[in-house]
Coordinates of C-alpha atoms and ligand atoms in Angstrom, one line a residue:
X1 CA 74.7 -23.9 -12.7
X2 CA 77.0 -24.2 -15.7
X3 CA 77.6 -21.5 -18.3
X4 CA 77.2 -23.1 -22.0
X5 CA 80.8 -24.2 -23.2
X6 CA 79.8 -23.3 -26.8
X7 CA 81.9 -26.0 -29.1
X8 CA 82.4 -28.3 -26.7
X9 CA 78.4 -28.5 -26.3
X10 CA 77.6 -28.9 -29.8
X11 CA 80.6 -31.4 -30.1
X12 CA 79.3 -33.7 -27.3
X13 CA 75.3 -33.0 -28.5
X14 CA 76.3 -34.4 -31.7
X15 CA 78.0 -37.5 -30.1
X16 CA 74.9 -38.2 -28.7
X17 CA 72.6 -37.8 -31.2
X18 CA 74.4 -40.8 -32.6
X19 CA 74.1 -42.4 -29.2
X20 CA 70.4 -42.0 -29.2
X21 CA 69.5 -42.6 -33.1
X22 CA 71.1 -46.2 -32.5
X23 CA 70.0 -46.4 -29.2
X24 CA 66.2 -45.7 -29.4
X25 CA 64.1 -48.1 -31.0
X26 CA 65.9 -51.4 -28.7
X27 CA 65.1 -49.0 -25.4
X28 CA 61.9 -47.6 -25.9
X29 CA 59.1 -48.2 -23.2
X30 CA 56.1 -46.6 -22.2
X31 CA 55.4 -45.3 -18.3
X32 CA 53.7 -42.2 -16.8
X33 CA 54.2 -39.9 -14.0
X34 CA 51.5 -38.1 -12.3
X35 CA 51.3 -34.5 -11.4
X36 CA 49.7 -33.9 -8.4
X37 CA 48.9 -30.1 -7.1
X38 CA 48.9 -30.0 -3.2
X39 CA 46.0 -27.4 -3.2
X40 CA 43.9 -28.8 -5.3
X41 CA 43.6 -32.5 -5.2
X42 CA 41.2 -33.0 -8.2
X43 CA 43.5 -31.4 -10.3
X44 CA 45.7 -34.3 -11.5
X45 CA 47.1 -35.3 -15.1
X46 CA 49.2 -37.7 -16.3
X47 CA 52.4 -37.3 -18.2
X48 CA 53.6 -40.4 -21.0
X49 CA 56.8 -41.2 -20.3
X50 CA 59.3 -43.3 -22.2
X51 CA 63.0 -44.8 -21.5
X52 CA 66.0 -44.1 -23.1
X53 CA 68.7 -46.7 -21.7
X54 CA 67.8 -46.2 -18.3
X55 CA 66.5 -42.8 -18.3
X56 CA 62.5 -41.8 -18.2
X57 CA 61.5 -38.8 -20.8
X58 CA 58.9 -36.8 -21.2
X59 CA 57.0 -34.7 -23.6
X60 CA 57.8 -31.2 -22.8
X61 CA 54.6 -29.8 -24.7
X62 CA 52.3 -32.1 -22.1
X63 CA 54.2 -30.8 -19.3
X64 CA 53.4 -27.1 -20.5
X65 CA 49.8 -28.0 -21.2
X66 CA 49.3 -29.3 -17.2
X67 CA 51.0 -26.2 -16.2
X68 CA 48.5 -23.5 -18.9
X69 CA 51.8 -22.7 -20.1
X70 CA 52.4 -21.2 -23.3
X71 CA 54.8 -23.9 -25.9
X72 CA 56.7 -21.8 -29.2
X73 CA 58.5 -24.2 -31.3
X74 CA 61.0 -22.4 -33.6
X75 CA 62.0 -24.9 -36.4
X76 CA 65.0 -22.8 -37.9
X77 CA 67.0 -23.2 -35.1
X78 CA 65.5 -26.4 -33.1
X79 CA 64.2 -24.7 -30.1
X80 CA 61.4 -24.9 -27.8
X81 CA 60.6 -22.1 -25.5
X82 CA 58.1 -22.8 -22.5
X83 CA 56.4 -19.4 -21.2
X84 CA 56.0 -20.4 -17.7
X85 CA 54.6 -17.4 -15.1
X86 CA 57.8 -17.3 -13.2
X87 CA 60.2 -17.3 -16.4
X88 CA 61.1 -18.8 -19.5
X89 CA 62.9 -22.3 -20.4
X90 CA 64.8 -22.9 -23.6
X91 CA 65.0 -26.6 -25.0
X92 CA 67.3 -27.3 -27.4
X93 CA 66.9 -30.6 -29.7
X94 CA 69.9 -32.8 -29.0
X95 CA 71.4 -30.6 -26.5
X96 CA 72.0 -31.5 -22.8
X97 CA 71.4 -28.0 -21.6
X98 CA 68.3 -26.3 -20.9
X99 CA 68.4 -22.2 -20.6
X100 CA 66.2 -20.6 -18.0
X101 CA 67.0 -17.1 -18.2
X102 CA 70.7 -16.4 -18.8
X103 CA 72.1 -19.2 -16.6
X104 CA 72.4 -22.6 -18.5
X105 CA 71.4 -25.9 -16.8
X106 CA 72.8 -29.2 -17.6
X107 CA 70.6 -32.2 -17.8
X108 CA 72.6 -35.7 -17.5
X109 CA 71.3 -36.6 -20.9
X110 CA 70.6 -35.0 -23.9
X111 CA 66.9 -34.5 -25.2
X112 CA 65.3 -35.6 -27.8
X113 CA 63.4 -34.4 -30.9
X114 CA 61.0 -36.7 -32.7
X115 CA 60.4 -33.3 -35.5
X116 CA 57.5 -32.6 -33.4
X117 CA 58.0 -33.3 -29.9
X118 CA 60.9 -32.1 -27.5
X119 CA 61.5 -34.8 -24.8
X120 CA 64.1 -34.0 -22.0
X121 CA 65.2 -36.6 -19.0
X122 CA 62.1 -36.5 -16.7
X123 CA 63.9 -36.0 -13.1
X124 CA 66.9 -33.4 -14.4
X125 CA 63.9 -31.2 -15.4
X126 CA 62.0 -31.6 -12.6
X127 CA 64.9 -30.6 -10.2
X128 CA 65.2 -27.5 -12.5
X129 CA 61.8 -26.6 -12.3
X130 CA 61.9 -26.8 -8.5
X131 CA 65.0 -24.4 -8.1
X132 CA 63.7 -21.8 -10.9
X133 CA 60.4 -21.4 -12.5
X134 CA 58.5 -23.8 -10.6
X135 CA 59.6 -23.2 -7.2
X136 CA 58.9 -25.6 -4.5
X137 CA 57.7 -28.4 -7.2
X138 CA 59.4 -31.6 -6.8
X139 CA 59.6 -35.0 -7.5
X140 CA 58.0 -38.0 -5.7
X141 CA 59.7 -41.0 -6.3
X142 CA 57.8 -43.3 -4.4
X143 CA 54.5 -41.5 -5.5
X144 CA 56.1 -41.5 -8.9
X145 CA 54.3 -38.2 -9.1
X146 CA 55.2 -34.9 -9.9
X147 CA 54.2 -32.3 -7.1
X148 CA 53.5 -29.2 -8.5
X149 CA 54.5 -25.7 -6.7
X150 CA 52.0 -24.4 -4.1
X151 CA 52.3 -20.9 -5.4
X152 CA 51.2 -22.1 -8.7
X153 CA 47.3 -22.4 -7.2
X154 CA 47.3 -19.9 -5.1
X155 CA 45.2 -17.6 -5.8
X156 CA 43.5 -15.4 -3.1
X157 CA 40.9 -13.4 -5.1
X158 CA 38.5 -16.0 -7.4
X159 CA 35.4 -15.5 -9.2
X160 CA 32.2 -12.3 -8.8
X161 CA 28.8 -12.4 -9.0
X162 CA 26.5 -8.8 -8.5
X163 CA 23.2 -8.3 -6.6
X164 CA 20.4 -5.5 -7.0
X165 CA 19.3 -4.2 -3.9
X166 CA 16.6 -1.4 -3.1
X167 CA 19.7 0.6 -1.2
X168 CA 22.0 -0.3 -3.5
X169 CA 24.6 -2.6 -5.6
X170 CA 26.2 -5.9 -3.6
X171 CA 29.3 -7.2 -5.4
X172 CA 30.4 -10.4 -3.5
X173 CA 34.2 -11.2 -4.6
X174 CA 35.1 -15.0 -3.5
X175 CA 38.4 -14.9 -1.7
X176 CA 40.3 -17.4 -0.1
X177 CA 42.8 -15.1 2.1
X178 CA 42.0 -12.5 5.2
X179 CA 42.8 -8.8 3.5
X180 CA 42.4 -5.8 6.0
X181 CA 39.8 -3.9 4.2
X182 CA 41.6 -0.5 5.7
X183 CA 44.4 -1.2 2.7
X184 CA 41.9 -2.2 0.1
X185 CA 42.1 1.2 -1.7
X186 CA 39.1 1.9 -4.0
X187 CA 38.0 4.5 -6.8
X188 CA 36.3 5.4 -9.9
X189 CA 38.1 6.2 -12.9
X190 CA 36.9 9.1 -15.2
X191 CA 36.4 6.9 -17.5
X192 CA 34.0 4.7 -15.8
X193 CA 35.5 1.7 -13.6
X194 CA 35.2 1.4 -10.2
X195 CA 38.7 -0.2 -9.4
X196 CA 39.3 -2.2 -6.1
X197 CA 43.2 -2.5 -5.2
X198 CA 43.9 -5.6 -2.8
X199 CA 47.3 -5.6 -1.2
X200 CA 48.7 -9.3 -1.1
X201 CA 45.8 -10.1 -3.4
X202 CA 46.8 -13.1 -5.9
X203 CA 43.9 -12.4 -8.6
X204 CA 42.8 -15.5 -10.9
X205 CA 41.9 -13.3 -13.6
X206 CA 40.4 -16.1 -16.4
X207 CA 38.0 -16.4 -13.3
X208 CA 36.8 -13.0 -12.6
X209 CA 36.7 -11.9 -16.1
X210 CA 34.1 -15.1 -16.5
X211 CA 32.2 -13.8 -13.8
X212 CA 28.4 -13.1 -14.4
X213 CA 27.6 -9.5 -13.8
X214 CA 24.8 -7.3 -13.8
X215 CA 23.0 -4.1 -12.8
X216 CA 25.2 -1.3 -12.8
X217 CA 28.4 -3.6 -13.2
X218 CA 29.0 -4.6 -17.3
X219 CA 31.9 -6.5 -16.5
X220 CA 35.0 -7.6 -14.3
X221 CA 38.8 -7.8 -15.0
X222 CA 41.4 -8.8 -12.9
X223 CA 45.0 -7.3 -13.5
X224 CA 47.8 -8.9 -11.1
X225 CA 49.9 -5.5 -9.6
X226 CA 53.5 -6.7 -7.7
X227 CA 52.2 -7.2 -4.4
X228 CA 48.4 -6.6 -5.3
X229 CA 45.4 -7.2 -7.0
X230 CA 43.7 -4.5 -8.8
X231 CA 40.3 -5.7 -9.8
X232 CA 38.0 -3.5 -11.9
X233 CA 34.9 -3.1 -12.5
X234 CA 33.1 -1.3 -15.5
X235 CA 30.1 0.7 -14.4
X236 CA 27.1 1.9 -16.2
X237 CA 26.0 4.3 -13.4
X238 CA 27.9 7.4 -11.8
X239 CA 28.1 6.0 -8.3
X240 CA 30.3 7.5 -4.8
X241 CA 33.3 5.5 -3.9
X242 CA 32.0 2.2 -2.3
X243 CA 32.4 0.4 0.8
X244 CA 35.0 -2.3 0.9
X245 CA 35.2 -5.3 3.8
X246 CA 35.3 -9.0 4.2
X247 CA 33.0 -11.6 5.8
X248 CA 32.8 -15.0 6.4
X249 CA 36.2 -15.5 7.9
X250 CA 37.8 -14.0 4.2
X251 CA 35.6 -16.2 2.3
X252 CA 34.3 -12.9 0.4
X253 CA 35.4 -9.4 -0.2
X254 CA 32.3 -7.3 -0.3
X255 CA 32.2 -4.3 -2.3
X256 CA 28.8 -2.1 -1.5
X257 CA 27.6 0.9 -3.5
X258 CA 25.4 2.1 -2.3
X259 CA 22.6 4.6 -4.1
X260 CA 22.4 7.9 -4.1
X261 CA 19.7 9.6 -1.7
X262 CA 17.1 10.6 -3.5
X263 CA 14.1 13.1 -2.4
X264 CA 10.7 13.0 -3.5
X265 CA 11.6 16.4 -5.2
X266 CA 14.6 18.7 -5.8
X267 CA 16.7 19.2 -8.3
X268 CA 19.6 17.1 -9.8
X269 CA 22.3 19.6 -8.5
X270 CA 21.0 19.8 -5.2
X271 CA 21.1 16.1 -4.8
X272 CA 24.9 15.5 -6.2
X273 CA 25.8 18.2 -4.0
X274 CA 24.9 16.0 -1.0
X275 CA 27.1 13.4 -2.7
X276 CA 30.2 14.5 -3.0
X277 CA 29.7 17.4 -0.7
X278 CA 33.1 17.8 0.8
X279 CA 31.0 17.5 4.8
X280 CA 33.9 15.7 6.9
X281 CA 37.5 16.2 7.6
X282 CA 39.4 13.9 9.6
X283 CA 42.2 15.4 11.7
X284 CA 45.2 13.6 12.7
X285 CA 47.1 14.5 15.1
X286 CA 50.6 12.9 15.4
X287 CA 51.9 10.4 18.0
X288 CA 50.9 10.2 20.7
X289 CA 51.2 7.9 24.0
X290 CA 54.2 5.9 24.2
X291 CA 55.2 7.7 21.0
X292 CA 56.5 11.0 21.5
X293 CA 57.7 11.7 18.3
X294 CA 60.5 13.8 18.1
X295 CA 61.5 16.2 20.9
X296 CA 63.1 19.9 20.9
X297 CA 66.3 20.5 23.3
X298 CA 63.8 22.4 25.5
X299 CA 61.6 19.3 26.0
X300 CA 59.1 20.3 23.9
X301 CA 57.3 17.0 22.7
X302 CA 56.1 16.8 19.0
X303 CA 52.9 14.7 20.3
X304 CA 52.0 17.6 22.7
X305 CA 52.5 20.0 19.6
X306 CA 50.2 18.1 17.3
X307 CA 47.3 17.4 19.5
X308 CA 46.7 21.1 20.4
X309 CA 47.2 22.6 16.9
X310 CA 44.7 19.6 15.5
X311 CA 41.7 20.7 18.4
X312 CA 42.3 24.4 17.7
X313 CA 41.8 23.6 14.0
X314 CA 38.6 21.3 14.9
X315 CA 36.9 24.1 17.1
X316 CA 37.6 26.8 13.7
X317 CA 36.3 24.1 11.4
X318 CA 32.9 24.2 13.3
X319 CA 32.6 27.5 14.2
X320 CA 33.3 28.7 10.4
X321 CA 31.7 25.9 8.4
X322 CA 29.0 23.2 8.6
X323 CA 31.7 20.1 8.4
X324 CA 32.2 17.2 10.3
X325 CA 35.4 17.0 12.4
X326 CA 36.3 13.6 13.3
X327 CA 40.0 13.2 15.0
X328 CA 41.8 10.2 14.9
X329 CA 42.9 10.9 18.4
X330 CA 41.7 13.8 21.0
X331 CA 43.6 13.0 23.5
X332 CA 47.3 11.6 24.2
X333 CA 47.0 8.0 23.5
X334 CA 48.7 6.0 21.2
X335 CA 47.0 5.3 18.2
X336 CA 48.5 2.7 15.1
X337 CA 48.4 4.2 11.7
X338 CA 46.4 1.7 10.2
X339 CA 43.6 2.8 12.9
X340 CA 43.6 6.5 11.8
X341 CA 43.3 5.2 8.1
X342 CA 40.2 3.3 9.3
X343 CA 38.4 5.8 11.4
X344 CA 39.1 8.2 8.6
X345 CA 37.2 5.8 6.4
X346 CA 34.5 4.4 8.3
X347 CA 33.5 8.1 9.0
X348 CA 33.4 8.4 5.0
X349 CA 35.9 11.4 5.7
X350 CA 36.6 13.6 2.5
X351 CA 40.0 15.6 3.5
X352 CA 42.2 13.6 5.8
X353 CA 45.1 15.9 7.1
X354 CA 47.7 14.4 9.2
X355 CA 49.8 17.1 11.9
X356 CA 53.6 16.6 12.7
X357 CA 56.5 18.8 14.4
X358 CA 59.7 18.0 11.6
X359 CA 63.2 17.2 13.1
X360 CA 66.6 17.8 11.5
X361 CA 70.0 16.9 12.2
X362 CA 70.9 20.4 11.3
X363 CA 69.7 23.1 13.8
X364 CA 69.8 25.7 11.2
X365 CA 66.6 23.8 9.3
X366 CA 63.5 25.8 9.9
X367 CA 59.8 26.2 8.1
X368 CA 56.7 24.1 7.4
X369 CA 56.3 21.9 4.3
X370 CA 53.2 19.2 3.2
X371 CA 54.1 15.9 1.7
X372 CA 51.6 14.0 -0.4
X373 CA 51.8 10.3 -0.8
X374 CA 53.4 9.4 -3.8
X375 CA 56.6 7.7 -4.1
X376 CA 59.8 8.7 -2.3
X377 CA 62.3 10.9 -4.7
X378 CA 64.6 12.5 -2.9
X379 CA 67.2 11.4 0.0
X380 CA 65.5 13.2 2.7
X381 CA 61.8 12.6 1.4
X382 CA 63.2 8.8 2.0
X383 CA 64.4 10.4 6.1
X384 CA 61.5 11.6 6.7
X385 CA 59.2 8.4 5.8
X386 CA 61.4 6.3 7.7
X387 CA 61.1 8.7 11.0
X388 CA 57.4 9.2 10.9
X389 CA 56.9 5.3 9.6
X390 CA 58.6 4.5 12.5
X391 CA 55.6 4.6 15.1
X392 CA 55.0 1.1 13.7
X393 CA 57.9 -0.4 16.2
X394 CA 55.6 0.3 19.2
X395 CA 52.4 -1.3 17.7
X396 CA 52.1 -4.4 19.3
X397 CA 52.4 -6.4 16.0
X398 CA 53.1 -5.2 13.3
X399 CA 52.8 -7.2 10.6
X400 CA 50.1 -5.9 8.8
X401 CA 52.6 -3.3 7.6
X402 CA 54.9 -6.7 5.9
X403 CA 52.7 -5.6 2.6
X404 CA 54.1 -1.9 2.6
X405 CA 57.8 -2.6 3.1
X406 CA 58.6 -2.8 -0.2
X407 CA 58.5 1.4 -1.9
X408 CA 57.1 -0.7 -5.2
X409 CA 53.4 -1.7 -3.1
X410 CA 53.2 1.6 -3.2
X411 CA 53.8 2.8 -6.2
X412 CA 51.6 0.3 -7.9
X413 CA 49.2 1.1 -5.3
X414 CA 49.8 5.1 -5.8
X415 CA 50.3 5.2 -9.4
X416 CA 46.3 4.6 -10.0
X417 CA 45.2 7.0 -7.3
X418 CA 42.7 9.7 -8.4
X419 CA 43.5 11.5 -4.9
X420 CA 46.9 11.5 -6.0
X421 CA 46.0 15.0 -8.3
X422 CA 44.1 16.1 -5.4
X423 CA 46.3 15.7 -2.6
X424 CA 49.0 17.2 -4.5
X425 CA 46.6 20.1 -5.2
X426 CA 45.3 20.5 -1.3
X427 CA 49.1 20.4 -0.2
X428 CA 49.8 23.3 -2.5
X429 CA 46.9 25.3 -0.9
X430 CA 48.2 24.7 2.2
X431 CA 51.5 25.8 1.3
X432 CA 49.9 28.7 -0.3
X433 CA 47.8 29.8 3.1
X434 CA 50.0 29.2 5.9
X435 CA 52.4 32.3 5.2
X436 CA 49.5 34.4 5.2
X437 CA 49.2 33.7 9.0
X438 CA 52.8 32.8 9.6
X439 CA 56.4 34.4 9.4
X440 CA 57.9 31.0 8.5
X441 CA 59.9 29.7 5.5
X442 CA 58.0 28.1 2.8
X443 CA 59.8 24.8 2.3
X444 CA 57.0 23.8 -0.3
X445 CA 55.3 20.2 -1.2
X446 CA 57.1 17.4 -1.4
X447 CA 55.6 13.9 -1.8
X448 CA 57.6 10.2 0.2
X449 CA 55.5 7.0 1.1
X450 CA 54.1 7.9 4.7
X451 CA 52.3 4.8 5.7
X452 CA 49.6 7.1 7.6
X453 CA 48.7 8.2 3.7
X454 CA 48.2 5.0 2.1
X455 CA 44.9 3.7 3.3
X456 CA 42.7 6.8 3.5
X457 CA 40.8 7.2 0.2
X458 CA 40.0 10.7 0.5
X459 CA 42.4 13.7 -0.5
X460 CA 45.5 13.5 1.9
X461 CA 48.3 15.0 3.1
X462 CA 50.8 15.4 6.0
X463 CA 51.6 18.7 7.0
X464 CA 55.5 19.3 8.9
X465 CA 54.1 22.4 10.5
X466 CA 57.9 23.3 11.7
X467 CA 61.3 22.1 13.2
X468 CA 61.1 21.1 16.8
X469 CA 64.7 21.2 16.5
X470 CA 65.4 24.7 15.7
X471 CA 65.7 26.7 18.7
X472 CA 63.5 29.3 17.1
X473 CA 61.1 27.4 16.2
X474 CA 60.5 24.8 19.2
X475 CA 59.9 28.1 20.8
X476 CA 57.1 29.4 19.0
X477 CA 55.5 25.8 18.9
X478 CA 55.3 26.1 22.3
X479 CA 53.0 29.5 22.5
X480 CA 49.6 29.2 22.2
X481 CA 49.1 32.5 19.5
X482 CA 51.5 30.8 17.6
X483 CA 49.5 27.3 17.4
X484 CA 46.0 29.5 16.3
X485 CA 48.0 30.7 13.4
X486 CA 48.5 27.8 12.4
X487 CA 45.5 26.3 12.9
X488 CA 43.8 29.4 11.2
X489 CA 46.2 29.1 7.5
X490 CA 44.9 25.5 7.5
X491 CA 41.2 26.2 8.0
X492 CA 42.1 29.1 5.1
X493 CA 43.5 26.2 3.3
X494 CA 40.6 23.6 4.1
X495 CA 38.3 26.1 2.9
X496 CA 39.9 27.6 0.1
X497 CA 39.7 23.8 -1.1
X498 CA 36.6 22.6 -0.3
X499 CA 34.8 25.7 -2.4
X500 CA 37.4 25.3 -5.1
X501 CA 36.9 20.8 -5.4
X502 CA 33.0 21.6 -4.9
X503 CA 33.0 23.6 -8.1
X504 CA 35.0 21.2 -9.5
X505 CA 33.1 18.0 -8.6
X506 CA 29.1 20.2 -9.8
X507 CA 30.2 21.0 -13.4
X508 CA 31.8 17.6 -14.0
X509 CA 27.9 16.1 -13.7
Ligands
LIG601 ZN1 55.7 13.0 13.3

C-alpha cells in the first residue's frame, strides 16, 4: 500500500499518457476473461479485454455491471467511482493509482480513458479487489477466469411466499442457512409490521421485496442489520406475536400467525382480553448445577438462593392469581441460557423474570437492583454481563453464542424491541415494590446485554435480589422469612404490572 506522492504522480501519469497515445493503436487486441461465482455456477459473464504492450485491460464499467455495482463518472475531474458493497474504488484517467478508501494502490500501469470508458490493467485490479472490496476474489490464470468472492452470493435469507389457512396465516421464508429459532426475535410495530430479526441472517433484499404476498401480509422488505437480518412484514390485520422456526434442514424459516380464538358469541373485549391476557410468567431461577454462581464467605451458594426465592414466588403466583408458572429450572440442574429463552417461548410466556444473588469486589456493596436488556453503559453494567454471561463456559458448546459476542448484535437487535419500553417499565415496578417488603437499599434499574434477556420476546428483566458478598446480606439470603419477602415484593410487582399492561393493551384496540 503506497500513499499518493502527489507531483511525482501526476509527473509520471503524464509521461505515460504519452506512452499510451503512441502506443495504442499498434498494440491493440481483443481477449476476454470470465467471471466465474463459486456459488452459483450459472452465473457467469464475460469481460472484453484488450492489450496494451503486454498488459490485458479491462472495462471498469462491465466489471461493475457483473458485480450490480453502482459506476459515477465525474467528468470535471476524470474520475470513476465504483460503489461496491464492501467500499468504494476511485479510478483516475491516466493515473497508475487506484484509491480504495484512504489508502492508495498502485497498479503497474496506468489506466486508460477512451472519454467514456475507464480501463485499468486487468490482474493489478483483480489483486486489489481480492485484498479489499472483494475479499477472497482472485484470479485464475489457467481458467483465465475471474473468481468472484464467496461472500458476494451469500445470502442466507431469499425470497417469501404467504398461505391462508383456516387456523391461521403461513409465511414460508426460503433460507439457505440453519438459524436457531430461540434468537429469531419477533414483534409488531404500532404502526403495523410484523418484524422478524434473524441473527447471522444475510437478507437478499431485491428478492424478498419481489416476493408475492397475500392475505393479511401486503408486502415484504428486507433490511440487512450488522450481524442480522430484520425482515418485515406489513400487515393488514392486528395479529399476536407469531411463531418463528425452521424446517427442512434450514431450507425455510416459518413464520406462523396464528388467528385469534373466536367464540360463537361474546364480545370484542372479552375476546382480545384472552389475547394478550398477560396468563404466563416464566421464572428463572439462576445457575444451577455445575454452576454455582457466585458464593458468600459463609458458603452460601447463589444457585441455592435463586432456586428457593423463584418456587416461593411460583407457589404466591398461584395462590393469588390465575397465571401460569412455568420455571426454567425447579430443581438444581444446570440449565444453558439459550434453553430458558426457549422454554420461556415455547410456553408463549408473557413476563419472563430472571433471579440472581449480585457479587462485588467491595464488601461494603449491598441492596437489590433490576437490569433490563438494552445495551451496556456503564463500567460495571459491562461486570456484571460478563459474570452472569459467563455460565456459557460450562455449556458443552458454545457456539451458538459466536452471534452475541459482539455488544453491536445487540444493539441492532435491542434497538427495535417493543419490550424494550416494557421491560424498562416492569423493572421500575419492581424496584418500586421490593422496599415495601424489604429493608434493603434501592440501587435502582440499570440496563447491560445479559444474554439470558436476548431471546425471550416477552417483557424481561433480571432481578440482583442482593450481595452474597456482603456479610449482612449473605445472611439474610440465607433465612427463609427473608426469601418470602422477597418473593412477596415481586408478586406485588408482577401484579401491579400485569393490571397496569392489561389496561394498557384493552384501550389500545
Ligand atoms: Zn447470577
Amino acid at each position: 500500500m503506497i500513499r499518493h506522492t502527489g507531483y511525482t504522480q501526476l509527473l509520471f501519469g503524464l509521461f505515460q499518457v504519452l506512452l499510451i497515445t503512441v502506443l495504442a493503436p499498434v498494440t491493440l487486441q481483443a481477449d476476454e476473461i470470465r467471471v466465474v461465482f463459486p456459488d452459483q455456477p450459472q452465473r457467469g459473464a464475460v469481460l472484453r479485454t484488450f492489450y496494451l504492450g503486454n498488459i490485458e485491460y479491462i472495462n471498469t464499467q462491465e466489471l461493475a455491471d457483473i458485480f450490480s455495482a453502482g459506476a459515477y463518472v465525474n467528468d470535471d475531474v476524470d474520475k470513476q467511482v465504483i460503489y461496491f458493497r464492501e467500499g468504494e474504488i476511485k479510478i483516475t484517467a491516466f493515473s497508475s493509482f487506484v484509491v480504495i478508501g484512504d489508502q492508495a494502490y498502485q497498479m503497474p500501469a496506468p489506466s486508460y480513458f477512451d472519454g467514456q470508458n475507464y480501463f485499468v490493467p486487468a490482474r493489478s485490479l483483480f489483486t486489489i479487489l481480492g485484498l479489499t472490496v472483494l475479499k477472497g476474489s482472485r484470479y485464475d490464470e489457467a481458467r483465465r477466469a475471474f473468481i468472484g468472492p464467496p461472500s458476494l452470493t451469500k445470502y442466507n435469507i431469499h425470497s417469501a411466499s404467504v398461505g391462508t389457512k383456516q387456523n391461521g396465516t403461513l409465511i414460508r421464508v426460503k433460507t439457505s442457512k440453519q438459524f436457531d429459532g430461540a434468537n429469531i426475535e419477533r414483534y409488531i410495530t404500532d404502526g403495523g409490521w410484523l418484524v422478524v430479526v434473524v441473527p447471522g441472517g444475510i437478507v437478499d433484499s431485491v428478492a424478498l421485496a419481489h416476493s408475492t404476498m397475500g392475505g393479511i401480509i401486503r408486502e415484504a422488505v428486507g433490511h440487512q442489520l450488522a450481524q442480522a437480518a430484520e425482515l418485515r412484514f406489513k400487515l393488514t390485520a392486528k395479529i399476536s406475536p407469531p411463531e418463528v422456526y425452521q424446517v427442512a434442514q434450514g431450507a425455510e424459516l416459518h413464520i406462523a400467525i396464528r388467528n385469534p380464538v373466536r367464540r360463537p358469541s361474546g364480545d370484542r373485549t372479552k375476546q382480545m382480553r384472552e389475547q394478550w391476557y398477560l396468563d404466563t410468567i416464566v421464572l428463572d431461577p439462576g445457575h444451577g448445577g455445575k454452576d454455582g454462581g457466585t458464593v458468600g464467605r459463609g458458603g452460601l451458594k447463589e444457585k441455592t438462593v435463586t432456586l428457593d426465592v423463584a418456587l416461593r414466588l411460583g407457589r404466591l403466583i398461584k395462590r393469588n392469581s390465575n397465571m401460569r408458572v412455568v420455571y426454567t429450572r425447579d430443581e438444581d440442574v444446570f440449565v444453558p441460557l439459550f434453553q430458558r429463552t426457549k422454554i420461556a417461548n415455547e410456553n408463549d410466556g408473557k413476563i419472563f423474570i430472571s433471579i440472581h444473588v449480585n457479587s462485588a469486589e467491595s464488601r461494603s456493596a449491598h441492596g437489590f437492583e433490576t437490569w433490563f436488556l438494552a445495551p451496556a453503559n456503564t463500567p460495571e453494567a459491562i461486570a456484571i454481563a460478563q459474570r452472569e454471561n459467563s455460565a456459557i463456559l460450562l455449556e458443552e458448546s458454545n457456539h451458538r453464542y459466536q452471534e452475541f459476542s459482539d455488544e453491536a448484535l445487540i444493539l441492532s437487535t435491542m434497538a427495535h424491541s417493543t419490550w424494550m419500553r416494557e421491560s424498562e417499565d416492569l423493572g421500575a415496578i419492581i424496584q418500586s415494590q421490593l422496599p415495601k417488603r424489604l429493608e434493603a437499599t434501592n440501587r435502582g434499574i440499570k440496563q447491560t446485554g445479559f444474554i439470558v434477556l436476548i431471546g425471550a420476546s416477552m417483557p424481561k428483566i433480571l432481578v440482583e435480589i442482593g450481595f452474597i458478598s456482603n456479610r449482612m446480606e449473605e445472611k439474610k439470603l440465607g433465612q427463609n422469612a427473608y426469601r418470602q419477602r422477597i418473593a412477596e415484593g415481586l408478586l406485588g410487582a408482577i401484579m401491579t404490572f400485569k393490571k397496569k399492561y392489561e389496561v394498557a393493551l384493552l384501550k389500545e384496540q
